[in-house]
Short mmCIF file of C-alpha atoms in Angstrom, two decimals:
data_model
loop_
_atom_site.label_atom_id
_atom_site.label_comp_id
_atom_site.label_asym_id
_atom_site.label_seq_id
_atom_site.Cartn_x
_atom_site.Cartn_y
_atom_site.Cartn_z
CA ILE A 191 171.09 130.27 87.29
CA PRO A 192 172.66 127.61 89.31
CA SER A 193 176.25 126.22 88.49
CA PRO A 194 176.56 122.78 87.19
CA GLU A 195 178.18 121.86 90.62
CA GLU A 196 175.21 123.17 92.35
CA VAL A 197 172.80 121.42 89.92
CA LYS A 198 174.94 118.09 90.76
CA ARG A 199 174.52 118.69 94.54
CA GLN A 200 170.66 119.32 94.42
CA LEU A 201 170.51 116.18 92.38
CA SER A 202 172.46 114.07 94.85
CA ASP A 203 170.43 115.50 97.59
CA TYR A 204 167.04 114.51 96.06
CA LYS A 205 165.33 111.77 97.88
CA ALA A 206 162.32 110.18 95.96
CA PRO A 207 158.88 110.35 97.66
CA LYS A 208 157.86 106.84 99.18
CA TYR A 209 154.51 107.23 97.79
CA LEU A 210 153.30 109.11 94.46
CA ASN A 211 149.72 110.16 95.32
CA SER A 212 147.22 110.09 92.25
CA PRO A 213 143.98 111.63 92.30
CA GLU A 214 140.77 109.50 91.62
CA SER A 215 139.69 108.93 88.19
CA ALA A 216 136.99 107.05 85.97
CA VAL A 217 139.84 104.01 85.79
CA ILE A 218 140.38 104.20 89.69
CA GLU A 219 138.18 105.04 92.70
CA LYS A 220 140.47 104.87 95.74
CA LYS A 221 137.84 105.40 97.97
CA LYS A 222 136.44 101.99 97.22
CA ILE A 223 139.99 100.01 97.04
CA LEU A 224 141.75 98.18 100.07
CA PHE A 225 145.19 97.32 98.65
CA GLY A 226 145.43 93.47 99.18
CA LEU A 227 141.99 92.57 100.14
CA SER A 228 142.03 89.18 98.28
CA MET A 229 145.35 88.32 99.83
CA ALA A 230 144.00 89.06 103.27
CA LYS A 231 140.90 87.30 102.68
CA ARG A 232 142.64 84.01 101.85
CA THR A 233 144.99 84.47 104.64
CA LEU A 234 142.25 84.99 107.24
CA LYS A 235 140.39 81.97 105.94
CA ARG A 236 143.47 79.90 106.03
CA ASP A 237 144.79 81.06 109.43
CA GLY A 238 141.06 80.99 110.95
CA THR A 239 141.56 84.22 112.34
CA ASP A 240 139.20 87.11 112.55
CA ALA A 241 141.21 90.46 112.65
CA LEU A 242 142.03 92.29 109.77
CA LEU A 243 144.78 95.10 110.04
CA VAL A 244 144.23 98.14 107.88
CA VAL A 245 147.28 100.59 107.36
CA GLU A 246 147.79 103.64 105.37
CA GLY A 247 150.15 102.79 102.67
CA TYR A 248 150.73 99.80 100.23
CA MET A 249 154.38 99.59 101.63
CA ASP A 250 153.35 99.12 105.14
CA ALA A 251 150.94 96.37 103.82
CA ILE A 252 153.99 94.82 101.74
CA SER A 253 156.21 95.02 104.73
CA LEU A 254 154.02 93.29 107.16
CA TRP A 255 153.23 90.70 104.34
CA ASP A 256 157.03 90.00 104.12
CA VAL A 257 157.27 89.27 107.98
CA GLY A 258 154.17 86.81 107.82
CA LEU A 259 151.21 88.98 108.40
CA GLY A 260 148.94 88.45 105.80
CA GLY A 261 146.05 90.08 106.91
CA ALA A 262 147.10 93.42 106.38
CA VAL A 263 145.42 95.76 103.76
CA ALA A 264 146.11 99.34 102.79
CA SER A 265 143.73 102.18 102.51
CA MET A 266 145.39 103.78 99.53
CA GLY A 267 145.98 107.19 101.64
CA THR A 268 145.23 108.63 105.00
CA ALA A 269 141.73 109.33 104.19
CA ILE A 270 139.61 106.13 105.15
CA SER A 271 136.27 106.09 103.36
CA PRO A 272 132.92 104.55 104.67
CA GLU A 273 133.21 102.03 101.58
CA GLN A 274 136.64 100.95 102.57
CA LEU A 275 135.45 100.24 106.11
CA ASP A 276 132.26 98.17 104.65
CA ALA A 277 135.04 96.29 102.72
CA ALA A 278 136.96 95.60 105.53
CA ALA A 279 134.12 94.50 107.83
CA LYS A 280 133.06 92.04 105.07
CA THR A 281 136.39 90.36 105.10
CA SER A 282 137.27 90.19 108.66
CA GLY A 283 135.57 87.78 111.04
CA GLY A 284 134.57 90.46 113.61
CA ARG A 285 137.36 92.51 114.45
CA ILE A 286 139.24 95.44 112.54
CA VAL A 287 142.49 97.08 113.91
CA LEU A 288 143.62 100.47 112.42
CA CYS A 289 147.25 101.26 112.29
CA LEU A 290 147.44 104.62 110.97
CA ASP A 291 150.84 106.41 110.51
CA ASN A 292 152.09 107.88 113.75
CA ASP A 293 152.35 111.43 112.17
CA ASP A 294 149.90 114.34 112.40
CA ALA A 295 148.04 113.49 109.25
CA GLY A 296 147.79 109.87 110.36
CA ILE A 297 146.43 110.92 113.68
CA ALA A 298 144.22 113.29 112.37
CA ALA A 299 142.55 110.95 110.16
CA ALA A 300 141.92 108.55 112.90
CA GLU A 301 140.32 111.34 114.75
CA ARG A 302 138.31 112.37 111.92
CA ILE A 303 136.68 109.01 111.65
CA CYS A 304 136.02 108.90 115.28
CA SER A 305 134.35 112.12 115.39
CA ASN A 306 132.27 112.21 112.54
CA GLY A 307 130.33 108.96 112.87
CA ILE A 308 131.76 107.02 110.11
CA LEU A 309 133.29 104.42 112.50
CA ALA A 310 130.31 104.14 114.63
CA GLU A 311 128.04 103.76 111.78
CA ALA A 312 130.49 101.06 109.99
CA ALA A 313 130.71 99.16 113.38
CA ARG A 314 126.90 99.28 114.09
CA LYS A 315 126.12 98.53 110.19
CA ASN A 316 128.52 95.55 109.99
CA VAL A 317 128.46 94.31 113.41
CA VAL A 318 132.30 94.57 114.00
CA GLY A 319 134.55 95.82 116.50
CA PHE A 320 137.25 98.62 115.33
CA SER A 321 140.47 98.92 117.48
CA ILE A 322 143.12 101.58 117.10
CA ALA A 323 146.85 100.52 117.34
CA ARG A 324 149.61 102.78 118.29
CA LEU A 325 153.00 102.71 117.08
CA PRO A 326 155.99 103.13 119.53
CA ASP A 327 157.06 106.83 119.73
CA GLY A 328 159.31 107.87 117.04
CA VAL A 329 158.23 105.30 114.45
CA LYS A 330 156.33 106.88 111.66
CA ASP A 331 154.43 103.78 110.13
CA PRO A 332 154.61 100.19 110.01
CA ALA A 333 157.15 99.99 107.20
CA GLU A 334 159.26 101.84 109.32
CA TYR A 335 158.63 99.54 112.34
CA ILE A 336 159.48 96.64 110.23
CA GLU A 337 162.78 97.98 108.73
CA MET A 338 163.96 99.08 112.04
CA TRP A 339 163.88 95.50 113.43
CA LYS A 340 165.32 94.22 110.23
CA GLU A 341 168.14 96.55 110.57
CA SER A 342 168.93 95.34 114.07
CA GLY A 343 169.23 91.77 112.69
CA SER A 344 165.69 90.26 114.03
CA SER A 345 164.46 87.53 112.05
CA ALA A 346 161.11 87.72 110.20
CA ASP A 347 159.70 85.43 112.68
CA ASP A 348 160.72 87.85 115.57
CA ILE A 349 159.54 90.86 113.86
CA LEU A 350 156.22 89.28 113.43
CA VAL A 351 155.85 88.30 117.27
CA LYS A 352 157.19 91.93 118.08
CA PHE A 353 154.57 93.68 115.95
CA ARG A 354 151.96 91.56 116.85
CA MET A 355 152.56 91.98 120.51
CA GLU A 356 153.71 95.49 120.74
CA VAL A 357 151.13 96.93 118.09
CA PHE A 358 148.51 94.72 117.07
CA GLU A 359 147.37 93.14 120.15
CA SER A 360 147.93 96.11 122.29
CA ALA A 361 145.30 98.13 120.19
CA VAL A 362 142.41 99.73 122.20
CA ASP A 363 138.82 99.86 121.17
CA TRP A 364 138.42 102.97 118.97
CA THR A 365 135.93 104.75 121.57
CA GLU A 366 138.67 104.40 124.29
CA TRP A 367 141.51 105.70 121.98
CA TYR A 368 139.32 108.71 120.78
CA ILE A 369 138.47 109.56 124.45
CA GLN A 370 141.82 109.34 125.47
CA ARG A 371 143.10 111.73 122.67
CA VAL A 372 140.07 114.11 123.63
CA VAL A 373 141.00 114.37 127.49
CA SER A 374 144.63 114.63 126.55
CA GLN A 375 143.96 117.89 125.05
CA TYR A 376 142.65 119.20 128.15
#
């Protein structure tokens, strides 16, 4: 039995998770949802842009909206489903950039949709181009990228420009990204 001091120490060391993952249910089918899709539709139409950014978590999308990138949606988790890719394709004007987390799970998810034909089928069926963005080394996700620059004192406008140039616009075609991943393992 831990002492009261030990319990206090354990409680003070507790860090709440960024996301609480919930299972699919009769009420919500996460595989069919892209968080922020209606906002992204309005933004793309208003700005006359054709590229939709798909990130993993809703906090990533919210962080991007906060600095002015309203054309971002979240897949509600690491696994991106064919239904989500179809919804993204119907919203975009022809270009979808995937920016999954820069961790083992995010990279594995990107590799999985490249290798199992889901991305190829979505591109063919919806006549859209898919690209994969890379976050800088040491940056886990778009929210962390935004937070890093906010802490440095950068303005929202400056952060948006940096993100667009360093991550969004430097995304590569998914086939090129996947070939580089496969080759790098040998």
